[in-house]
């Protein structure tokens, strides 16, 4: 081996070592989501960082394929070790089921309808909901802050959906369901939270009872100043931020969400003989602890039939999918989509088409 050959081999080894470190980081970020934040709060930070080592590892894969394909075994090993989390985060499904004869359910964090009125006095968010033609709509953050908006929105939604119910957490969070199917009853689930809430509604679906859980798990709790600082940092308007307070808020909220997810999982386990749809704003990524806990009992509809990352939150420089759909094994999702064209709220609406599986 000549001098150039030795230098080339040394460079390959150096790059390979860096790639191995990236693979290790990807594995840490992947499996951190299986560890309860109650035991190790920092695991939530690691799981949030999952896309970074994933993208770098994919770039390494491209590099090795071009430069020397024999070394591509390193990034491929990382992808195989983390394949389930990669599929949860960015599923790829070749076939699409039919949307016909399915129950169309929408979940939407409307951010208190964002007080969005046009010059004609029409609230664009409620108008979008009515135009969606969904059979059932699950809404989070529906507490009104402006009487004019409240009167118009309630009248418009109740006209389009003859069955409706809402549950309130103390004097704060309100989650609501608007349905074209009869609602037998609804009740708030007593999960521990100061402001956020989750509720269950019993829907009459062609003579069968469907438990519909509309949830809004613990928010991270970033204040206006936190969000502005984060946005400026992402836009490179400032060179540095004080990350310590932000980290503490993320970790504290992660612990609360973990307990709430465990509470929901216990409720689902107690009702495992029933048809269940769980949807809402989970405030956590698809590779987080709450997602893994709930996935033990229910099918993630986006993973099963969706395609791509499909972010559902898009403010302050943050792009994440924190709104989700799950269903019990007796139900079959045929499509799950995020409408990124409608951006009047800080969340995008996510819609799932679900049908009953044939009984054995």
PDB file of N, CA, C and O in Angstrom, residues 53 113 190 238:
ATOM      1  N   UNK A  53     -29.479  13.032  14.579  1.00  0.00           N
ATOM      2  CA  UNK A  53     -28.583  11.930  14.194  1.00  0.00           C
ATOM      3  C   UNK A  53     -29.134  11.086  13.053  1.00  0.00           C
ATOM      4  O   UNK A  53     -28.360  10.495  12.293  1.00  0.00           O
ATOM      5  N   UNK A 113     -59.586  29.048  18.594  1.00  0.00           N
ATOM      6  CA  UNK A 113     -60.021  29.584  17.292  1.00  0.00           C
ATOM      7  C   UNK A 113     -59.199  30.789  16.862  1.00  0.00           C
ATOM      8  O   UNK A 113     -59.552  31.486  15.906  1.00  0.00           O
ATOM      9  N   UNK A 190     -59.995  11.817  34.897  1.00  0.00           N
ATOM     10  CA  UNK A 190     -59.360  12.525  36.011  1.00  0.00           C
ATOM     11  C   UNK A 190     -57.844  12.341  36.023  1.00  0.00           C
ATOM     12  O   UNK A 190     -57.256  11.851  36.985  1.00  0.00           O
ATOM     13  N   UNK A 238     -30.361  36.026  17.061  1.00  0.00           N
ATOM     14  CA  UNK A 238     -29.503  36.050  18.240  1.00  0.00           C
ATOM     15  C   UNK A 238     -28.568  34.850  18.161  1.00  0.00           C
ATOM     16  O   UNK A 238     -28.892  33.834  17.555  1.00  0.00           O
TER      17      UNK A 238
END
